[in-house]
Coordinates of C-alpha atoms and ligand atoms in Angstrom, one line a residue:
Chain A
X22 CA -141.7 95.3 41.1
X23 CA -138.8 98.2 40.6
X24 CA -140.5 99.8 38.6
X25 CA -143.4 100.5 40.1
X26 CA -141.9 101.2 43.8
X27 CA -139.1 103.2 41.9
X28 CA -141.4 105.7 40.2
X29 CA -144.5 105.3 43.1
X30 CA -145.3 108.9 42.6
X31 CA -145.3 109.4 39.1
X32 CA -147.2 106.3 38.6
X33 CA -149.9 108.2 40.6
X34 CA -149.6 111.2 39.1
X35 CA -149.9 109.5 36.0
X36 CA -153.0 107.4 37.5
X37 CA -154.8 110.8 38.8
X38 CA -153.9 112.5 35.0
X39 CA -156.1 110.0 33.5
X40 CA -158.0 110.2 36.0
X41 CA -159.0 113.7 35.6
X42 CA -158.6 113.8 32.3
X43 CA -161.7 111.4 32.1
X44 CA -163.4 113.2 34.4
X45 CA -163.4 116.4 33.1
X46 CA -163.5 115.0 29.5
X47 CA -166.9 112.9 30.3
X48 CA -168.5 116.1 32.0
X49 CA -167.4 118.2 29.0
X50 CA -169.2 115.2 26.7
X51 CA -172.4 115.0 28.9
X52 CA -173.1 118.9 29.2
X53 CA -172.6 119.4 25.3
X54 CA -173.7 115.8 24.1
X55 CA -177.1 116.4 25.6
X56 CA -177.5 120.1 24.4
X57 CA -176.0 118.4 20.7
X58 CA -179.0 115.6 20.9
X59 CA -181.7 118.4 22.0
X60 CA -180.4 120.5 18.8
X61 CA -181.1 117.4 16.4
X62 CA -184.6 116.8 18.1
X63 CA -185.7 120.7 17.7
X64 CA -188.2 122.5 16.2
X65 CA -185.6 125.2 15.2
X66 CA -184.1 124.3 12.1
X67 CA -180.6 126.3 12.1
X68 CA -180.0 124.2 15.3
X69 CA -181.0 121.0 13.4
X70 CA -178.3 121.8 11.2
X71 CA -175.6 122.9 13.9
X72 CA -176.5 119.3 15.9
X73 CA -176.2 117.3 12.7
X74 CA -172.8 119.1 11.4
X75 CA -171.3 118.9 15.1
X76 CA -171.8 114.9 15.4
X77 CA -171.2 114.4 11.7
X78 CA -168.1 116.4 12.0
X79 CA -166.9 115.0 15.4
X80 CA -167.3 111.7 14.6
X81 CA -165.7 111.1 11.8
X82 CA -162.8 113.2 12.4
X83 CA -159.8 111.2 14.2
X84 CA -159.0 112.3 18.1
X85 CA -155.6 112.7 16.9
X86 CA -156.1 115.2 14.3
X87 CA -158.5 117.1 17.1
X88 CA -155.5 117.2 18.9
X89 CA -153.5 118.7 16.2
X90 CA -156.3 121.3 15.9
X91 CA -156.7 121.8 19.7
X92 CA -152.9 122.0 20.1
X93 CA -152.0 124.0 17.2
X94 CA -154.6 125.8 15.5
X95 CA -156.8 127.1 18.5
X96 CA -153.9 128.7 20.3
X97 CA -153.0 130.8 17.0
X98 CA -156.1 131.8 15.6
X99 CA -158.2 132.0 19.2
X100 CA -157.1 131.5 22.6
X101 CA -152.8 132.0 22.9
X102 CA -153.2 131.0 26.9
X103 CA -155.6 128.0 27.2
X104 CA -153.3 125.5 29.5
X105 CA -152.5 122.1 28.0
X106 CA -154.7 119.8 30.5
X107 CA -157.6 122.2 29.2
X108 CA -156.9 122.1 25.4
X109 CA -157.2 117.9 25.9
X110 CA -160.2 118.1 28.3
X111 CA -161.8 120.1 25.7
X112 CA -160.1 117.6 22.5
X113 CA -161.5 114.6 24.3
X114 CA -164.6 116.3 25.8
X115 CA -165.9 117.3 22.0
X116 CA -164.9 114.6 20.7
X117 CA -166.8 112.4 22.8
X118 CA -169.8 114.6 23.1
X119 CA -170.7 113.3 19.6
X120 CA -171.0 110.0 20.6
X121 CA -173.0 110.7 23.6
X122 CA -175.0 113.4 21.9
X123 CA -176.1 109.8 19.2
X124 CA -176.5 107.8 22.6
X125 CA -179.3 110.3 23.9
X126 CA -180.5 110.9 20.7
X127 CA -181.6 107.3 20.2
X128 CA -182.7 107.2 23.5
X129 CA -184.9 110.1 23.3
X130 CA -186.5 108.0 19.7
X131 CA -187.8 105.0 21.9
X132 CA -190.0 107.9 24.2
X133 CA -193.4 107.4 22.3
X134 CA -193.9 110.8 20.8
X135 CA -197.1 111.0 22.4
X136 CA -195.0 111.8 25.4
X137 CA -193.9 115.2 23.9
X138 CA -197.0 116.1 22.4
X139 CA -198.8 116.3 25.6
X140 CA -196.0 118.1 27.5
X141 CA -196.5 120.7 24.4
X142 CA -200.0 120.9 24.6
X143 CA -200.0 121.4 28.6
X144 CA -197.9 124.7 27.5
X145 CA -194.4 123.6 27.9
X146 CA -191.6 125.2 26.1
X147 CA -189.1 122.8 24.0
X148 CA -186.1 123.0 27.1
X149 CA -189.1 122.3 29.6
X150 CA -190.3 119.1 27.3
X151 CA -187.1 117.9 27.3
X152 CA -185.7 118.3 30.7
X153 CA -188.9 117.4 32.4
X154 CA -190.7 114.8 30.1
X155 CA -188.6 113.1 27.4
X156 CA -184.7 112.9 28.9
X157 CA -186.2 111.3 32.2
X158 CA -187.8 108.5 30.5
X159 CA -184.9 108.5 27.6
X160 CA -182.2 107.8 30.8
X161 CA -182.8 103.9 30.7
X162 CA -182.0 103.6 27.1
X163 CA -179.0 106.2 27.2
X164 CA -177.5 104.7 30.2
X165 CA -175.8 102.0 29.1
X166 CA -174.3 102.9 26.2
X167 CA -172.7 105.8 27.9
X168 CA -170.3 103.2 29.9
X169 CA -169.0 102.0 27.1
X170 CA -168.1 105.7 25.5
X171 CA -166.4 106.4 28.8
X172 CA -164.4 103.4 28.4
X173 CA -163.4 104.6 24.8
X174 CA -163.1 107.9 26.4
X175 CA -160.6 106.7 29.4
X176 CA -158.6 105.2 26.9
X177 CA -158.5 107.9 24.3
X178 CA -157.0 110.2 27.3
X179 CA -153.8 108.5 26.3
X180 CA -153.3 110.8 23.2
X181 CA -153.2 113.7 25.7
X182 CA -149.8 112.2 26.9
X183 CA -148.4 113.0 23.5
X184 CA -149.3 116.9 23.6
X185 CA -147.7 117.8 26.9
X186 CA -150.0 116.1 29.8
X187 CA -149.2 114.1 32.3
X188 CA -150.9 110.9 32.4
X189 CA -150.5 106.9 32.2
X190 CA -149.3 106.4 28.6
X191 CA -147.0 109.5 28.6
X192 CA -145.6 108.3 32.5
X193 CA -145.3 104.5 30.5
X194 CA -142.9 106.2 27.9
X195 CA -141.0 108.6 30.6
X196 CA -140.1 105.2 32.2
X197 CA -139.2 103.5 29.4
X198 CA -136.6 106.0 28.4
X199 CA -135.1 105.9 31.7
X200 CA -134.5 102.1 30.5
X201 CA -136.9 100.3 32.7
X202 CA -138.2 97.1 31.6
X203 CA -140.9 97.7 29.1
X204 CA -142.9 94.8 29.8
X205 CA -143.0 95.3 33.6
X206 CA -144.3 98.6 32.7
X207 CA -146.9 98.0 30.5
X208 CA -148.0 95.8 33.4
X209 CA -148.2 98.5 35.8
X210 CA -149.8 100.9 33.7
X211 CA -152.8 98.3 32.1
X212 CA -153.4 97.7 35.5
X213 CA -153.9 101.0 36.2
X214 CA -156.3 101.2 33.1
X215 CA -158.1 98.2 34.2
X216 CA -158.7 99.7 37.2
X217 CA -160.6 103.1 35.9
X218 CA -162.4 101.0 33.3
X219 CA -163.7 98.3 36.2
X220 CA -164.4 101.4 38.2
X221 CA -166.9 102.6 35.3
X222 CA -167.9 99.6 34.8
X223 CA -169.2 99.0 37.9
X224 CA -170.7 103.1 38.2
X225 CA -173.2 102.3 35.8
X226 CA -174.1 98.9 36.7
X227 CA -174.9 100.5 39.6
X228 CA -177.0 103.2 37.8
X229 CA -178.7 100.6 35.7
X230 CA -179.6 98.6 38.8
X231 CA -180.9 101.9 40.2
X232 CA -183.0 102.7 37.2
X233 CA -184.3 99.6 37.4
X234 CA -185.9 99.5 40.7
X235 CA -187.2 102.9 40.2
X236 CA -189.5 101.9 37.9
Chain B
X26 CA -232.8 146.3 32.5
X27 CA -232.5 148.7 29.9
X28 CA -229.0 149.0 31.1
X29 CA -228.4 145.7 30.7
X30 CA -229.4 145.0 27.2
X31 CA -227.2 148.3 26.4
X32 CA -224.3 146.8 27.4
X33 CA -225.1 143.5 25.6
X34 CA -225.6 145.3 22.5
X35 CA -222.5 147.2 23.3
X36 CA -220.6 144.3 22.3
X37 CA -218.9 144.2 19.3
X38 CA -219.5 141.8 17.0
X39 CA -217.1 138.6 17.1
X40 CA -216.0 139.5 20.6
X41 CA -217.4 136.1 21.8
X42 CA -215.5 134.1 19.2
X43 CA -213.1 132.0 21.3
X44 CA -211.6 129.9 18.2
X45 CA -211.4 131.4 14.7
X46 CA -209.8 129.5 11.7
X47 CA -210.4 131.4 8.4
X48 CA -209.5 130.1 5.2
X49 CA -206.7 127.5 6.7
X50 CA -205.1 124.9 4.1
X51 CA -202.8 122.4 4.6
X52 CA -200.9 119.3 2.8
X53 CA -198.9 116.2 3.8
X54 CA -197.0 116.2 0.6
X55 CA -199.7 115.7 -2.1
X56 CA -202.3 115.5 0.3
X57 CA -204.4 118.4 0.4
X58 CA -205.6 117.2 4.3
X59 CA -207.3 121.3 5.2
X60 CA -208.9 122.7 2.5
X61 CA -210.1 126.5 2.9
X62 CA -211.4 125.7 6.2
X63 CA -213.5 128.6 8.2
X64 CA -214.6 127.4 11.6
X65 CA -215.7 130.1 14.2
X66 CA -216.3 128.8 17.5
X67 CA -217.5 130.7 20.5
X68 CA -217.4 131.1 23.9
X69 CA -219.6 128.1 25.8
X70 CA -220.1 126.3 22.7
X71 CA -219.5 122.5 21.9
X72 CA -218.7 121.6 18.6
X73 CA -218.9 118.1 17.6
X74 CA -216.0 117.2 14.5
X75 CA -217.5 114.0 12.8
X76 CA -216.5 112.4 10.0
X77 CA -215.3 109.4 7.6
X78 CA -211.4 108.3 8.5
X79 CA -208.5 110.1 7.2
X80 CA -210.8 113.3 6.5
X81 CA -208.5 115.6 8.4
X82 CA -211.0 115.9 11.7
X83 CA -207.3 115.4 13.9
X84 CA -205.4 117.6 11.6
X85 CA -208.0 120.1 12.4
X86 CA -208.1 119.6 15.9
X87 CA -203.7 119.5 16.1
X88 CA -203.4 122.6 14.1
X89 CA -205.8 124.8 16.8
X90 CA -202.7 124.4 19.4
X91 CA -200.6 124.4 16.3
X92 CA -199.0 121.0 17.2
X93 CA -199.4 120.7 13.3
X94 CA -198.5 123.5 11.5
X95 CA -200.8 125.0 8.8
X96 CA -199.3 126.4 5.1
X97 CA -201.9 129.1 4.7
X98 CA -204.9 131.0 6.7
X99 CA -205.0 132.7 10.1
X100 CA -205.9 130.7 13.3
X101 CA -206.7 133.0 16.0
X102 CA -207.5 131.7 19.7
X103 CA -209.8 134.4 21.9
X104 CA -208.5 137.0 19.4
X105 CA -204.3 136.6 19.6
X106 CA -203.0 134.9 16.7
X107 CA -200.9 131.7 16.7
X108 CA -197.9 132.5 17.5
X109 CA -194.6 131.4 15.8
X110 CA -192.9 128.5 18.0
X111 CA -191.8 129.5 21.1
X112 CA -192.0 131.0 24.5
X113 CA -195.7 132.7 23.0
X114 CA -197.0 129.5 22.1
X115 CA -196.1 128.2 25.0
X116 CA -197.9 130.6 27.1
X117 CA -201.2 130.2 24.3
X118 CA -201.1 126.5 24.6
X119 CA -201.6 126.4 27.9
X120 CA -204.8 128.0 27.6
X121 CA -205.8 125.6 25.0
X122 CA -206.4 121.9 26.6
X123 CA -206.4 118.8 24.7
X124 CA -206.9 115.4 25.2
X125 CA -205.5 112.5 23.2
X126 CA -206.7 109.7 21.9
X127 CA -203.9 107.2 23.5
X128 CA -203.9 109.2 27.2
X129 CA -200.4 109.8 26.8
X130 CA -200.1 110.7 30.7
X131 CA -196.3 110.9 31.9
X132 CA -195.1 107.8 32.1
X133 CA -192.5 109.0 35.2
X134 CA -195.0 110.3 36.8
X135 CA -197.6 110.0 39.4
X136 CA -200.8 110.4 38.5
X137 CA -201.2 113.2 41.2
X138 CA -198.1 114.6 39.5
X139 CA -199.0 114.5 35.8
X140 CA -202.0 117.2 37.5
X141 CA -199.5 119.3 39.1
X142 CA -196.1 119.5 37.0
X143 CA -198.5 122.1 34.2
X144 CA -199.3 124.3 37.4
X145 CA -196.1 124.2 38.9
X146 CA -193.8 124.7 35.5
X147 CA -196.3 126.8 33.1
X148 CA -198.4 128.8 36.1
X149 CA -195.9 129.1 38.4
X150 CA -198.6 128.1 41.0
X151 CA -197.2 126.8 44.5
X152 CA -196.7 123.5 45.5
X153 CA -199.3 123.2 47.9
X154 CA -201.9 125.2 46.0
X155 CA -201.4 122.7 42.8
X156 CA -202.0 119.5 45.1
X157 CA -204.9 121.2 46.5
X158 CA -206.1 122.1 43.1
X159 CA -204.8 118.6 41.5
X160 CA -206.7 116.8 44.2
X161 CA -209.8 118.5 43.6
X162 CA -209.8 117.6 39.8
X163 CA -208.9 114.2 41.0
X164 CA -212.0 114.1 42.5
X165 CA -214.8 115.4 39.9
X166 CA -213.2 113.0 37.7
X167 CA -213.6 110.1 40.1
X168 CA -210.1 108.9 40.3
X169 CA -209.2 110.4 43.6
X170 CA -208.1 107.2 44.9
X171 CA -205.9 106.7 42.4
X172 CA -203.5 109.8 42.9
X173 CA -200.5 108.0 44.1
X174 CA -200.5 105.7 41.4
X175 CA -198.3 105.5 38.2
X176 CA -200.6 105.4 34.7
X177 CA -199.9 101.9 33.9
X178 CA -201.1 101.0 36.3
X179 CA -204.7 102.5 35.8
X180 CA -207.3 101.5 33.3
X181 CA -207.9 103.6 29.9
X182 CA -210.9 104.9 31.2
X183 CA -209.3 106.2 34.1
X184 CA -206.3 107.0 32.8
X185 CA -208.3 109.1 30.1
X186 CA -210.3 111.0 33.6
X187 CA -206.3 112.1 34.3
X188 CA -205.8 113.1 31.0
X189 CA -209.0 115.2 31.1
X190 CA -208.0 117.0 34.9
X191 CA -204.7 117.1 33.9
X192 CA -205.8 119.8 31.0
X193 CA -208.3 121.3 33.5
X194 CA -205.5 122.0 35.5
X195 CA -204.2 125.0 33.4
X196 CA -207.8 126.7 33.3
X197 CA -207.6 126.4 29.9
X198 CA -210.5 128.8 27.5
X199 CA -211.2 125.8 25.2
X200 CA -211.0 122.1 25.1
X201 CA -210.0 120.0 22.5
X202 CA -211.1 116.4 22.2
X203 CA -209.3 113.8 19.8
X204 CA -211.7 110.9 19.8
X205 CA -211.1 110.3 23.2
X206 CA -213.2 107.1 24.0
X207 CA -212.2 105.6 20.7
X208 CA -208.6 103.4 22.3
X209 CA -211.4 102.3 25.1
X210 CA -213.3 99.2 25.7
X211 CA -217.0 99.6 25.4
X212 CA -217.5 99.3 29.3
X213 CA -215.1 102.6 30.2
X214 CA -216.7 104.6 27.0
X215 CA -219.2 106.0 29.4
X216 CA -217.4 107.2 32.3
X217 CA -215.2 109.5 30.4
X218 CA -218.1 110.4 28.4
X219 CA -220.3 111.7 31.8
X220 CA -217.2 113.4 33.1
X221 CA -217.0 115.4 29.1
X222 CA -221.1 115.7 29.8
X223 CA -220.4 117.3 32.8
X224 CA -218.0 120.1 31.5
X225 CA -220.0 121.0 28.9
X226 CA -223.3 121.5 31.4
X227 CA -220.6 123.5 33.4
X228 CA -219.9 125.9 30.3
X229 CA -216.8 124.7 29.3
X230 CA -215.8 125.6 25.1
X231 CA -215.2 122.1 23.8
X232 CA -214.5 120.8 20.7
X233 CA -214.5 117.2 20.1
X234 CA -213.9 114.6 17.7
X235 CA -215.9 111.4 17.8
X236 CA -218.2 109.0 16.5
X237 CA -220.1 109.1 20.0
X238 CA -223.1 110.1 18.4
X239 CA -225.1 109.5 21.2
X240 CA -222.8 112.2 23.0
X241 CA -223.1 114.6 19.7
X242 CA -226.7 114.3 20.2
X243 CA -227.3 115.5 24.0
X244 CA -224.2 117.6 24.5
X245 CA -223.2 119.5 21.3
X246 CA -224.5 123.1 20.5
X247 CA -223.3 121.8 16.8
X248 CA -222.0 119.4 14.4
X249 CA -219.4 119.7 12.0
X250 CA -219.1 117.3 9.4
X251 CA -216.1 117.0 7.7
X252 CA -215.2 115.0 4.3
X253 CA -212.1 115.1 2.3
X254 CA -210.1 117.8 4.3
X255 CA -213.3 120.2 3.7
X256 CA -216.3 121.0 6.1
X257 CA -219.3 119.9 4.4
X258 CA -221.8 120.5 6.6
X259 CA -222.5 122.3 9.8
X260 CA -225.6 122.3 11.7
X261 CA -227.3 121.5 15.0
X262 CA -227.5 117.8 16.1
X263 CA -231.0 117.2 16.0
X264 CA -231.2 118.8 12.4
X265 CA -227.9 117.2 11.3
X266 CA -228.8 113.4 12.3
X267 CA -232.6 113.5 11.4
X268 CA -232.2 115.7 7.9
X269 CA -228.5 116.2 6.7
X270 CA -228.3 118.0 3.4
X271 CA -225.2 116.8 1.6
X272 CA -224.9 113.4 0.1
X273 CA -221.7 112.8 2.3
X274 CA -222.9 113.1 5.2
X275 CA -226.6 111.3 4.3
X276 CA -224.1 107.8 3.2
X277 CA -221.6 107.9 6.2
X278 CA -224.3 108.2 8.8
X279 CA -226.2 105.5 6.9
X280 CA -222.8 103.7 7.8
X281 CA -222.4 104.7 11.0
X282 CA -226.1 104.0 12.6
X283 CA -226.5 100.7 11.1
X284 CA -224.5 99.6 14.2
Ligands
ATP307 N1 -197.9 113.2 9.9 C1 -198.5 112.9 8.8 N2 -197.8 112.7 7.6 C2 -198.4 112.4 6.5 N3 -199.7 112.2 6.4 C3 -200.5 112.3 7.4 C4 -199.9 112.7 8.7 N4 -200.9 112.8 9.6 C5 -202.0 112.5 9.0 N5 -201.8 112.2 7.7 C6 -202.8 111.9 6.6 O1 -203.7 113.0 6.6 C7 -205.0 112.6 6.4 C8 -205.9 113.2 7.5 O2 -205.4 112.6 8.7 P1 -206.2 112.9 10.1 O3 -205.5 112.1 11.1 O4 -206.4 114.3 10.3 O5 -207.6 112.2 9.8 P2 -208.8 111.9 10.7 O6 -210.0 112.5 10.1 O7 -208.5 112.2 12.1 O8 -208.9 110.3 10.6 P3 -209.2 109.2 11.7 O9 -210.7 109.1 11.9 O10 -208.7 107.9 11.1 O11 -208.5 109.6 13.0 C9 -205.0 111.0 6.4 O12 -205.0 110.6 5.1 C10 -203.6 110.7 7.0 O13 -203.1 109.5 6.5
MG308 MG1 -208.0 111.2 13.9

């Protein structure tokens, strides 16, 4: 119990790091994963390419060594001034965005083609198709695959500790230095993870349910 | 009166060509599917596509609003060129209205609103102008009732009627027609057929692929038979079904009209 009344505000400092880290992170993944997955469904084939490389590249590339890049690299050869919290936003945001950007790409496969054809043919441009016709009805399918990302996502936030952010895995080893009990600690902070998770969990059940019934 | 046949004459030749295809080719793979294919339609006209399976009839039909892509030749709609994809095409396809064999209405979307969203987002028009129009269209296709609905929940015949206000909507110069009775049962064949009667009594440039020779018959202005990614034959109906030249066309309507 020391621990946690101890250290009550950095355990929510910690708690609101993650918490914005996911946040910002997941917004970051949604915005880019989308314009990723229209890329890979376009008619333009440079963008094809650029869509396909980005995921392909993303993917298979560990967060770790994006963090290295975003930490390291960026700062020298691009932007000296980007803030830390920004630098793992946009680590964690990329990084996810590949996952999502596969996530709405499948989803926008099960809309029968037909769907898109028709929204052409009526005089719609490619953005318009998309935003208007095919995402819409691609949303059920995309959906619930997206929780689970954001789970991977909340927990991936955690490498963000180790490059100079304040969150629940970098507050867990702040307090074990000062000698606390490690197992009380890891309590605290899974807790604290569980809670985010259930939190998202429960989000898109919500969503689900609501896609659902407005069908 | 003299005036009047001055100024007729005063038009240039091929001004009333609405659809022009000259010498277009096109493969899937090996698959020669459009071969040298010259097809001038004009204004008011109704062309019939007919034709054995697999002969490239929808091939022909897609590539007019270029939603298939052609390797060689010039397609040219009311005298502009197809354009390259893009914001140009855009704007040309929504002059050209086609109709699909499987409907494909918007799912997500009300029948009323699969009428409007092409006025609203390609037109610009206003809301209330769109339902106004929408409605209307509703209503010479006979599925006013219906507007609220979602398209699953309509019958193909009906849903078809949509399909067909819903590309009337734009005010388009030419409509295409991909065998659109042939995903129907027999009994809704008709009604979308008198609502295609109609628009071609009102003037409307069609073209339309089908095996509704009964429809080729009363409302085409011609017939294009087409074999083998090639037109074999064109002619008028009456002189096409009682007398067609080529061998082709003699042994698939000997197919066809046995039942
Ligand atoms: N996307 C495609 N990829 C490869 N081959 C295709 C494609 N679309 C059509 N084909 C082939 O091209 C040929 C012509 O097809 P098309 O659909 O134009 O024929 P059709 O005359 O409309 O036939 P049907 O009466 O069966 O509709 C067919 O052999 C078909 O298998
Ligand atoms: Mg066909």
């Amino acid at each position: 119990m020391d621990v946690l009344l101890d250290n009550l505000s950095l355990f929510r400092e910690g708690f609101f790091g993650t918490l914005k880290l996911t946040g910002a992170s997941a917004i970051v993944a949604v915005v880019v994963g989308v314009i990723i997955a229209g890329f890979r469904v376009s008619p333009v084939p440079p963008l094809r390419i650029f869509g396909t490389l980005w995921v392909t590249l993303l993917r298979n590339t560990p967060l770790t060594l994006l963090f290295l890049v975003a930490f390291f690299i960026v700062p020298k050869v691009f932007f000296p001034d980007l803030d830390s919290f920004l630098l793992a936003t946009l680590a964690c945001g990329f990084y996810t965005s590949a996952f999502v950007a596969e996530a709405v790409r499948s989803g926008i496969n099960t809309v029968p083609l037909g769907q898109a054809e028709a929204a052409r043919a009526i005089g719609f441009t490619f953005t318009q198709t998309m935003r208007l016709i095919v995402l819409p009805q691609a949303t059920r399918t995309v959906v619930p695959p997206l929780s689970s990302i954001f789970i991977a996502l909340t927990k991936n936030t955690a490498i963000a500790g180790a490059f100079d952010n304040v969150e629940l895995f970098n507050v867990s080893k702040t307090l074990s230095n000062d000698g606390y009990d490690i197992a009380m600690i890891f309590l605290w902070i899974t807790l604290a993870y569980l809670i985010i998770t259930y939190a998202i969990n429960g989000l898109f059940r919500l969503m689900e349910h609501r896609l659902e019934v407005a069908r | 009166m003299t005036e009047v046949s001055v100024t007729k004459d005063a038009i240039p030749p091929g001004a009333d060509d609405l659809v022009v295809l000259k010498n277009v080719n096109k493969h899937f793979g090996a698959l020669h599917v459009l071969q040298d294919i010259d097809l001038t339609i004009t204004r008011g006209e109704v062309v019939v596509v007919i034709g054995p399976s697999g002969s490239g009839k929808s091939t022909l039909c897609r590539a007019i609003n270029r939603l298939e892509t052609v390797e060689s030749g010039d397609i040219s709609i009311d005298g502009k060129p197809l354009p390259q994809e893009g914001k140009a095409l855009a704007r040309l396809r929504a002059d050209v209205g086609m109709v699909f064999q499987s409907f494909n209405l918007f799912a997500h979307k009300t029948v009323l609103e699969n009428v409007m969203l092409g006025q609203i987002k390609v037109r610009k028009t206003s809301k209330a102008e769109a339902e106004t129009k929408a409605r209307g269209l509703l209503d010479r296709v006979g599925v006013a009732t219906q507007a609220d609905k979602y398209p699953a929940q309509l019958s193909g015949g009906q849903q078809q009627r949509v399909a067909i206000a819903r590309a009337l909507a734009m005010d388009p110069k030419v409509m295409l027609f991909d065998e659109p009775t042939s995903a129907l049962d027999p009994e809704m064949i008709n009604e979308v057929l008198e609502v295609m009667q109609q628009l071609a009594r009102d003037g409307m440039t069609m073209v339309v692929v089908t095996h509704e020779m009964g429809f080729a018959r009363s409302a085409a202005n011609r017939v294009v038979f087409m074999a083998d990614g090639r037109i074999v034959e064109e002619a008028v109906p009456e002189q096409f079904f009682s007398n067609p030249r080529s061998d082709r066309a003699k042994d698939f309507l000997s197919k066809i009209l046995k039942h």
